[in-house]
Coordinates of C-alpha atoms in Angstrom, one line a residue:
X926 CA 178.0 7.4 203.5
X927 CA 175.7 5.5 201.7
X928 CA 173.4 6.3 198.5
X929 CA 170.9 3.8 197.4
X930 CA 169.5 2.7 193.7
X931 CA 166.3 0.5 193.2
X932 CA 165.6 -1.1 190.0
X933 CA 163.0 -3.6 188.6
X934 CA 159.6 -2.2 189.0
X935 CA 157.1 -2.1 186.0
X936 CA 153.7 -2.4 185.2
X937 CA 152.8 -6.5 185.6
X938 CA 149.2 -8.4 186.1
X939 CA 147.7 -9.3 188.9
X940 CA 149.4 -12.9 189.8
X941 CA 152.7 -12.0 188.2
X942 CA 156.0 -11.8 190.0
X943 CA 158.5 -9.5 190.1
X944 CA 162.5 -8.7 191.7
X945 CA 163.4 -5.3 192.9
X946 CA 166.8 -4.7 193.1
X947 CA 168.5 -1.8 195.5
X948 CA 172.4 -1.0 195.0
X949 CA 174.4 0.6 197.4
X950 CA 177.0 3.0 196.6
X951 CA 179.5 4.3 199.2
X952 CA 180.3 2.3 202.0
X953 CA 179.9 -1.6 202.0
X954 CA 176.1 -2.7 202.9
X955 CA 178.2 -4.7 205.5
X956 CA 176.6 -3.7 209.6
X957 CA 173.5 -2.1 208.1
X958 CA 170.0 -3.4 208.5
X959 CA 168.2 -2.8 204.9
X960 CA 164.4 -2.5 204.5
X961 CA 161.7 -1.9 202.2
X962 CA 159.0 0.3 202.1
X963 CA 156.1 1.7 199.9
X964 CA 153.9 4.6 199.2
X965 CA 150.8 5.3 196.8
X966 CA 149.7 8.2 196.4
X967 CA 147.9 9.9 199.3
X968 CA 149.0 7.1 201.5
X969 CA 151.6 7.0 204.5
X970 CA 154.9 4.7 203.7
X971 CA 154.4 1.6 204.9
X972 CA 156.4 -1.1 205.5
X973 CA 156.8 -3.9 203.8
X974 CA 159.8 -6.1 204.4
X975 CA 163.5 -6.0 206.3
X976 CA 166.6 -7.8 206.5
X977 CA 169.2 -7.8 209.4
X978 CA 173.1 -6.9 209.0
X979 CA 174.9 -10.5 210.6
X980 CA 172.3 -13.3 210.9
X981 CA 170.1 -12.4 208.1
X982 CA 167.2 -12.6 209.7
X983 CA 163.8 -11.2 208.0
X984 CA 160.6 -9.5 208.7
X985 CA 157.6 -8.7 206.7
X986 CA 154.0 -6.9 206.8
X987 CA 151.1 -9.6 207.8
X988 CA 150.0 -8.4 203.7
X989 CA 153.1 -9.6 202.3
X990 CA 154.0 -12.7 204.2
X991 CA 154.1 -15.6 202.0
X992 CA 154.4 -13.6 199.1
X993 CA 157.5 -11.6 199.3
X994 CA 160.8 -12.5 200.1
X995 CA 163.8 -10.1 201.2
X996 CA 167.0 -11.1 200.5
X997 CA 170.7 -9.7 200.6
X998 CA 174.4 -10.1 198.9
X999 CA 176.8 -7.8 201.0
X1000 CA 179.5 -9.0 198.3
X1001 CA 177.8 -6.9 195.7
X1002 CA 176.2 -4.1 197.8
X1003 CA 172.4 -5.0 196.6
X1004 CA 169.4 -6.3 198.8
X1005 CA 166.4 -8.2 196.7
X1006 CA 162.8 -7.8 197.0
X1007 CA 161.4 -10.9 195.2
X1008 CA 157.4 -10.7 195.0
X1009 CA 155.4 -13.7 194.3
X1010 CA 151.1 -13.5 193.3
X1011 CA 151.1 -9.5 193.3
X1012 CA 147.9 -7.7 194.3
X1013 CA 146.6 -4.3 192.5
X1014 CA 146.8 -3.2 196.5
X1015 CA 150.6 -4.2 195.7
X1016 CA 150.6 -0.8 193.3
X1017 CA 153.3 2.0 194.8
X1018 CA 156.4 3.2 194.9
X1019 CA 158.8 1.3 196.4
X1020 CA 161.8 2.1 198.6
X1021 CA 165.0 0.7 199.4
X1022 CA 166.1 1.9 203.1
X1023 CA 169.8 1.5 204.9
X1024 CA 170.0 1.8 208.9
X1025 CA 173.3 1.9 210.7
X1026 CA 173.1 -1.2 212.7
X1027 CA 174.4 -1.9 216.7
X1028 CA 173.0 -5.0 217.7
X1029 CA 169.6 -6.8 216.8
X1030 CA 166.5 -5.5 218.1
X1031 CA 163.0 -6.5 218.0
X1032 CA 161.1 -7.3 214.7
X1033 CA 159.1 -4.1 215.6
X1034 CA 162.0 -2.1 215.4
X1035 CA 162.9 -2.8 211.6
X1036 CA 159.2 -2.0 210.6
X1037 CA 159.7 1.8 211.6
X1038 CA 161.0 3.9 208.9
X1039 CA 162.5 6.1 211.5
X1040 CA 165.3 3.4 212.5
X1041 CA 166.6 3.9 209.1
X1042 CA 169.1 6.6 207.9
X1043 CA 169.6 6.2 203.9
X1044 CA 166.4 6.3 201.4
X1045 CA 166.8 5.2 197.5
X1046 CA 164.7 7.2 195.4
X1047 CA 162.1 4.4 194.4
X1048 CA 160.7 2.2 191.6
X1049 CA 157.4 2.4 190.8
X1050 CA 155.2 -1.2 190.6
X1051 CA 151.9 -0.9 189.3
X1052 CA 149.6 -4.3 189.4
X1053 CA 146.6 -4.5 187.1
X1054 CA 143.9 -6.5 187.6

């Protein structure tokens, strides 16, 4: 099975940028989807960004568009998060997320935490103003 590791968050000013890093451990990263997703406190998990398993293809939240970019190196088991002109609304905890993957489905389909099966256990990324 798979176990994930995210790395890279910190405390950074409002306009910085910043990579997250997520490294899978287990079996290769090779037919699963990846995502990323955040929570503040005494908010839901939201979504933020995904990446499909063959074609690559990506998906992100209308707030992060532009700004964030999801990557992925199956050679090395790790998925990138690289954000660009972070917001103090950017402040949370971010997860790394592995779904088994089938086929391709629709863009809606990656954004719901419940089509993924493995979680990291987060890196925190505070933005101050």
């Amino acid at each position: 099975q798979v176990q994930l590791v995210e790395s890279g968050g910190g405390l950074v000013q409002a306009g910085a940028s910043l990579r997250l890093s997520c490294v899978g451990s287990g079996r290769t990263f090779n037919n699963y989807h990846m995502g990323w997703f955040r929570q503040a406190p005494g908010k839901e998990r939201e979504f933020v960004a995904a990446i499909t398993w063959n074609v690559f293809s990506t998906f992100y939240a209308a707030s992060v568009k532009g700004r964030f970019t999801i990557s992925r190196d199956n050679a090395k088991n790790t998925v990138y998060l690289q954000m660009h002109s972070l917001e103090p609304e950017d402040t949370a905890v971010y997860y790394c997320a592995a779904g088994l993957s089938r086929t391709l489905f629709s863009g809606s389909y990656y954004s719901d935490r419940r089509s993924y099966d493995y979680w990291g256990q987060g890196t925190q990324v505070t933005v101050s103003s």
